[in-house]
Structure formats: C-alpha cells, structure tokens
Coordinates of C-alpha atoms in Angstrom, one line a residue:
M4 CA -21.5 49.2 14.6
D5 CA -20.6 53.1 14.8
D6 CA -16.8 52.7 13.4
V7 CA -17.5 50.0 11.2
D8 CA -18.9 50.1 7.2
I9 CA -20.7 47.2 6.8
I10 CA -20.5 46.7 2.8
M11 CA -22.2 43.4 1.1
P12 CA -23.0 42.7 -2.4
I13 CA -26.8 42.9 -3.4
A14 CA -27.5 41.6 -7.0
G15 CA -30.4 38.7 -8.6
T16 CA -34.2 38.9 -9.3
P17 CA -35.6 39.1 -6.5
Y18 CA -32.9 40.8 -4.6
F19 CA -30.1 38.7 -2.3
I20 CA -27.5 39.9 -0.1
E21 CA -24.5 38.0 0.3
T22 CA -23.6 38.6 4.0
A23 CA -20.1 36.4 3.7
P24 CA -18.6 34.1 0.9
G25 CA -21.4 31.3 0.4
L26 CA -23.8 32.9 2.6
K27 CA -26.6 34.5 0.4
F28 CA -30.3 36.1 2.2
K29 CA -33.2 37.1 0.1
F30 CA -33.1 40.5 1.0
D31 CA -37.6 40.7 1.8
T32 CA -39.5 43.4 3.7
G33 CA -42.4 41.8 2.6
A34 CA -41.1 38.8 4.8
D35 CA -42.4 38.7 8.8
M36 CA -39.6 36.8 9.7
S37 CA -36.0 35.7 9.0
A38 CA -35.7 32.1 8.0
L39 CA -32.1 30.4 7.9
S40 CA -32.1 26.8 5.5
E41 CA -30.4 23.9 6.6
K42 CA -27.8 24.1 4.1
D43 CA -27.0 27.7 5.4
A44 CA -27.3 26.2 9.0
E45 CA -24.3 23.8 7.7
T46 CA -22.5 26.5 5.4
L47 CA -21.8 28.3 9.3
R48 CA -20.9 25.3 11.3
K49 CA -18.1 25.0 8.6
M50 CA -17.1 28.5 8.2
G51 CA -16.9 28.1 12.3
Y52 CA -19.7 29.7 13.8
E53 CA -22.0 28.9 16.5
V54 CA -25.4 27.5 15.5
T55 CA -27.9 26.5 18.0
E56 CA -31.4 24.8 17.4
S57 CA -34.0 25.3 20.0
F58 CA -38.0 25.1 20.0
G59 CA -40.2 28.1 20.1
P60 CA -43.6 29.3 18.3
I61 CA -42.8 31.4 15.4
L62 CA -45.8 32.9 13.2
G63 CA -45.6 35.2 10.3
R64 CA -44.9 35.5 5.8
D65 CA -41.9 34.2 5.1
G66 CA -39.8 34.6 2.0
Y67 CA -42.0 32.6 -0.1
G68 CA -44.8 34.9 0.3
D69 CA -46.1 31.7 2.8
I70 CA -48.0 32.2 6.2
L71 CA -45.4 29.8 8.0
F72 CA -45.7 28.7 12.1
S73 CA -43.0 26.9 13.2
S74 CA -41.2 25.4 16.3
R75 CA -38.1 25.5 15.3
R76 CA -35.3 27.9 15.6
Y77 CA -32.0 28.6 15.0
T78 CA -29.9 31.2 16.9
V79 CA -26.6 31.7 15.3
A80 CA -23.7 34.0 15.3
L81 CA -23.3 35.6 11.9
P82 CA -20.4 37.2 9.8
V83 CA -21.4 40.3 7.9
G84 CA -19.6 42.9 5.8
G85 CA -15.7 42.9 5.1
Y86 CA -16.6 43.6 1.0
E87 CA -14.8 46.6 -0.8
T88 CA -15.7 47.8 -4.0
R89 CA -12.7 48.9 -6.6
Q90 CA -12.7 50.9 -9.7
D91 CA -10.7 50.3 -12.7
S92 CA -9.3 52.5 -15.4
A93 CA -12.5 52.3 -17.4
G94 CA -14.3 52.9 -14.4
N95 CA -16.0 49.9 -14.2
R96 CA -16.5 49.0 -10.4
S97 CA -16.7 45.7 -8.7
V98 CA -17.2 44.2 -5.4
H99 CA -14.1 42.1 -3.5
Y100 CA -14.1 40.3 -0.2
S101 CA -11.5 41.4 1.8
G102 CA -11.0 38.0 3.3
H103 CA -12.7 38.6 7.1
P104 CA -16.1 40.2 7.4
A105 CA -16.2 43.3 9.1
T106 CA -18.2 42.4 11.9
V107 CA -20.2 39.5 14.0
L108 CA -23.9 39.7 15.0
R109 CA -24.5 37.4 18.1
N110 CA -27.7 35.5 18.6
V111 CA -29.2 36.1 15.2
D112 CA -32.9 34.4 16.1
F113 CA -34.0 32.8 12.1
A114 CA -37.1 30.5 12.0
K115 CA -35.9 26.7 10.5
S116 CA -36.7 26.9 6.8
D117 CA -37.8 23.6 5.0
G118 CA -37.0 25.7 1.9
E119 CA -33.7 26.1 0.4
I120 CA -32.9 29.9 0.3
S121 CA -32.6 31.8 3.7
T122 CA -34.2 35.2 4.0
L123 CA -33.3 38.3 5.8
G124 CA -37.0 39.4 7.1
L125 CA -38.3 43.0 9.3
D126 CA -37.5 41.1 12.6
I127 CA -33.9 41.4 11.6
L128 CA -33.9 44.3 8.5
R129 CA -35.6 46.9 11.3
K130 CA -32.7 46.8 13.5
F131 CA -30.5 48.7 10.7
K132 CA -30.9 51.5 8.5
I133 CA -30.0 49.7 5.1
E134 CA -28.0 52.2 2.6
C135 CA -28.7 50.2 -1.0
R136 CA -25.7 51.6 -3.0
F137 CA -26.5 51.4 -6.9
N138 CA -24.0 51.6 -8.7
D139 CA -22.2 49.8 -6.4
K140 CA -24.6 47.2 -6.4
T141 CA -23.9 46.6 -2.5
V142 CA -26.0 47.3 0.7
S143 CA -24.6 48.9 4.3
L144 CA -25.8 48.0 7.0
T145 CA -25.7 51.4 9.2
E146 CA -26.8 53.4 12.9
H147 CA -27.0 56.4 11.9
I148 CA -28.3 58.4 8.5
P149 CA -25.5 60.3 6.1
A150 CA -26.1 64.0 6.5
H151 CA -25.9 63.5 2.7
F152 CA -29.3 61.9 2.3
S153 CA -32.6 63.5 2.5
K154 CA -36.1 61.8 3.7
V155 CA -38.3 61.6 0.3
V156 CA -41.1 59.8 1.7
E157 CA -42.8 59.0 5.2
M158 CA -43.6 55.6 6.1
E159 CA -46.4 54.1 8.4
H160 CA -46.5 50.6 10.3
N161 CA -49.2 48.3 10.0
I162 CA -51.9 50.6 9.0
H163 CA -53.8 47.9 7.8
L164 CA -57.1 46.8 9.8
T165 CA -55.7 42.9 9.2
D166 CA -52.8 44.2 10.8
I167 CA -53.8 45.1 13.9
L168 CA -53.4 42.3 16.0
W169 CA -50.6 41.2 13.5
S170 CA -46.8 41.0 15.7
P171 CA -44.4 42.4 13.2
V172 CA -43.6 45.8 12.3
R173 CA -44.7 46.0 8.8
S174 CA -43.7 49.6 6.5
Y175 CA -46.5 50.9 4.0
V176 CA -46.8 54.2 2.5
I177 CA -48.8 56.4 0.6
V178 CA -48.3 56.3 -3.3
S179 CA -50.1 57.7 -6.4
V180 CA -50.7 55.6 -9.3
N181 CA -51.8 57.5 -12.1
Q182 CA -53.5 60.2 -9.9
R183 CA -55.1 57.6 -7.6
P184 CA -53.1 57.4 -4.3
N185 CA -53.6 54.0 -2.1
V186 CA -51.6 52.4 0.8
Y187 CA -48.7 50.3 -0.3
Q188 CA -46.8 47.8 1.1
V189 CA -42.9 48.6 0.6
D190 CA -41.6 44.9 -0.4
T191 CA -38.3 44.3 -1.3
G192 CA -39.0 41.1 -2.1
L193 CA -41.2 42.1 -5.3
Q194 CA -39.7 41.0 -8.6
R195 CA -39.2 42.7 -11.4
A196 CA -42.1 44.8 -10.5
P197 CA -42.0 48.6 -9.7
V198 CA -45.4 48.5 -8.5
K199 CA -48.1 45.9 -7.9
K200 CA -52.1 46.5 -7.9
P201 CA -54.8 43.8 -8.1
S202 CA -56.6 42.5 -10.5
S203 CA -59.8 44.7 -9.3
S204 CA -58.2 47.6 -10.4
I205 CA -57.6 46.8 -14.0
A206 CA -61.3 48.7 -14.8
R207 CA -59.9 51.9 -13.7
A208 CA -56.4 51.5 -15.6
K209 CA -55.6 54.7 -17.6
H210 CA -53.5 53.3 -20.4
S211 CA -53.6 50.5 -22.7
L212 CA -52.3 47.2 -21.2
R213 CA -50.4 44.2 -22.0
R214 CA -50.1 40.9 -21.0
D215 CA -46.9 39.2 -19.2
S216 CA -46.5 37.3 -16.2
L217 CA -44.1 37.6 -13.0
S218 CA -42.9 34.8 -11.2
T219 CA -42.9 34.8 -6.9
M220 CA -41.1 32.3 -4.7
R221 CA -43.5 29.6 -5.2
Q222 CA -45.0 30.0 -8.9
G223 CA -45.9 32.3 -11.6
Y224 CA -48.8 34.6 -12.3
E225 CA -50.4 36.0 -15.0
A226 CA -50.1 40.1 -15.0
Y227 CA -51.2 42.6 -17.5
V228 CA -48.8 45.7 -17.4
D229 CA -49.4 49.3 -17.8
D230 CA -45.6 50.5 -19.2
E231 CA -46.8 54.4 -18.8
G232 CA -47.6 54.7 -15.2
W233 CA -47.3 57.7 -13.6
I234 CA -45.7 57.2 -10.0
D235 CA -45.9 59.8 -7.4
F236 CA -43.5 58.4 -4.5
G237 CA -42.8 61.3 -1.7
S238 CA -41.5 64.0 -3.1
R239 CA -40.2 62.1 -6.3
S240 CA -42.6 61.4 -9.5
G241 CA -42.0 59.7 -13.2
T242 CA -43.0 56.9 -15.3
K243 CA -42.8 53.2 -14.3
K244 CA -44.1 50.0 -15.0
V245 CA -47.2 48.8 -12.8
Y246 CA -48.5 45.2 -13.0
Y247 CA -51.9 44.1 -12.3
Y248 CA -51.7 40.4 -10.9
D249 CA -53.2 38.9 -7.9
N250 CA -51.3 35.9 -5.4
N251 CA -51.4 35.6 -1.6
E252 CA -49.9 39.1 -0.2
D253 CA -51.1 42.5 0.0
S254 CA -53.0 43.8 -2.9
F255 CA -50.9 46.9 -3.3
Q256 CA -47.0 46.8 -3.2
V257 CA -44.4 48.8 -4.4
N258 CA -40.3 47.9 -4.3
P259 CA -38.2 51.2 -4.2
L260 CA -35.4 49.1 -5.6
N261 CA -37.1 48.4 -9.1
I262 CA -38.6 51.9 -9.1
F263 CA -35.3 54.3 -8.4
Q264 CA -32.0 54.1 -10.3
Q265 CA -29.8 56.1 -7.9
D266 CA -28.7 55.5 -4.0
L267 CA -31.1 54.9 -0.9
I268 CA -31.8 54.1 2.8
I269 CA -34.5 52.5 4.4
D270 CA -35.1 53.1 7.4
I271 CA -38.1 50.6 9.4
E272 CA -37.8 51.9 12.4
G273 CA -37.4 55.3 11.5
K274 CA -40.5 55.3 9.5
G275 CA -38.7 57.2 6.3
I276 CA -36.6 56.3 2.8
Y277 CA -34.0 58.5 1.8
F278 CA -32.2 59.4 -1.0
R279 CA -28.9 60.9 -1.5
H280 CA -28.4 64.7 -2.5
S281 CA -27.5 64.8 -6.1
I282 CA -24.1 66.1 -6.9

C-alpha cells in the first residue's frame, strides 16, 4: 500500500464511503465491528470478488448503534479506491472512477448484517490512517502520516470503566465545552451534531437552548441545541453547535468531521487526530 493512493468518495448524513461503484459503507468509528449486508455481499459476488460465509461469534456495537451478537460472518475480497479528483475551469472539483480499483483488500472479515446498510467499523478502520479531504469530499487510506500534517489532539483507548473488559479499541478525546472538560468518544457515525452531551448536562448549559431533533440509524430523538457552544479540541478552539439528548450510545460523543471544515487524519492505532498545515 505504500505506493498506492487509495482515494474514495465520502458523502451523506451520516457519512458513507464508496469503496467501489455500487458499494457504500457507513464510516463509523463508533461501531466496534464492520458489517456487510446480504445485498452488498451479492454485489461483490456479481463483481467477481470472493465472498465466503462462515460461523464464529462476533460481539460489539454495530453501525445501527445496537449491541449485536452474531454467529455469522463473511470473509471477502474488497475492492477499494480507483477514484481521482478533477477540477474544471470554474474551480469546481468532482470525483470520477478510473475504471478499476486501486487495490483489493484480501480476507476482510465482516459480521453478516441483517440490516440494509454495510459498515466500516473500528476493526477495519484501525488498520489505516484515514485522511479526510474536505474540499475534495474524499477519504484516503494510508499507512503513514504525511509530513504536511500535524497532530492536534491526543486520543486514548478504552478509558471508560465500562470498556475495561471490552475487546474493541474505542477512541476517546478530552474536549472542553463551555470551559467544562470531559471525555468524549470519537464517533464519525454521529449525524449532524458536532458534539453530543447527555440531557443531564442541560442544567449546566451556559447559553440559551433551542429545541430540535436528531436521528440515528434506528430512530429520532428530541434534542436541545446550544448554537454558541465554545469548543476546545486539542490545540484548536471555536464556536460550534452542541446537542443535548439521550440514546443507547455513549453519553458524550464528538464527530471531528462535523466540527472542522479542513483536511484531517484520524489515526486510531497511533492515538491522534492530525490537521493539514495551513498555507
């Protein structure tokens, strides 16, 4: 992979990565496991790639936010990349498929999903450094941090007491919201909300809140929103929306893709989030 630039489009709410034409996966660092739907498994078969079904216990949170115990899994050959960005005379950028993948990942394990969506979760994402290119609306999988990126915030793994016996490597950062620091799970599956806090924190909100709603893959939730929340994220600070609501996921979550409008890298194993140097 050192000499291959694996570029793929990313779009949607929540974010989906198109690994190859006709194959889209929810990009979800909040999901412990990667999952493949039966429909996408059949798409891979029709594309000529190997798909093997087997049995073996898999336990963790899936892309729907549910705790899933599955005894069924797929092992597949997964085509990735092969896209390139182009810029027209007006400066507009677009992504086009070259006609063949940049590479094929062999022996990739997925839980067999009963849902309609497929997910790239922590078990696969942790193997790469994930470069999110904001202007191009693409994701690139790399093995090294380019020299033109600098670490902005340190991440830690499984620092909640409830995670001590949990096998997946979950990532957390310390974020300060309105001068109140706390431990937040890094969750790229978080929809619309840059920052999520539990309803129990409303009493300590610094600004007036407005009512809103926020959806997950399963259902919608009533929420209160601070439109002027002051966020300290590592060495970066600014005003962003803070959502207060409760669901069956972590009480404190942050999605860096919803906070920052610039290129960044999420390095799960290396425990860091990096930003491209300003020009």
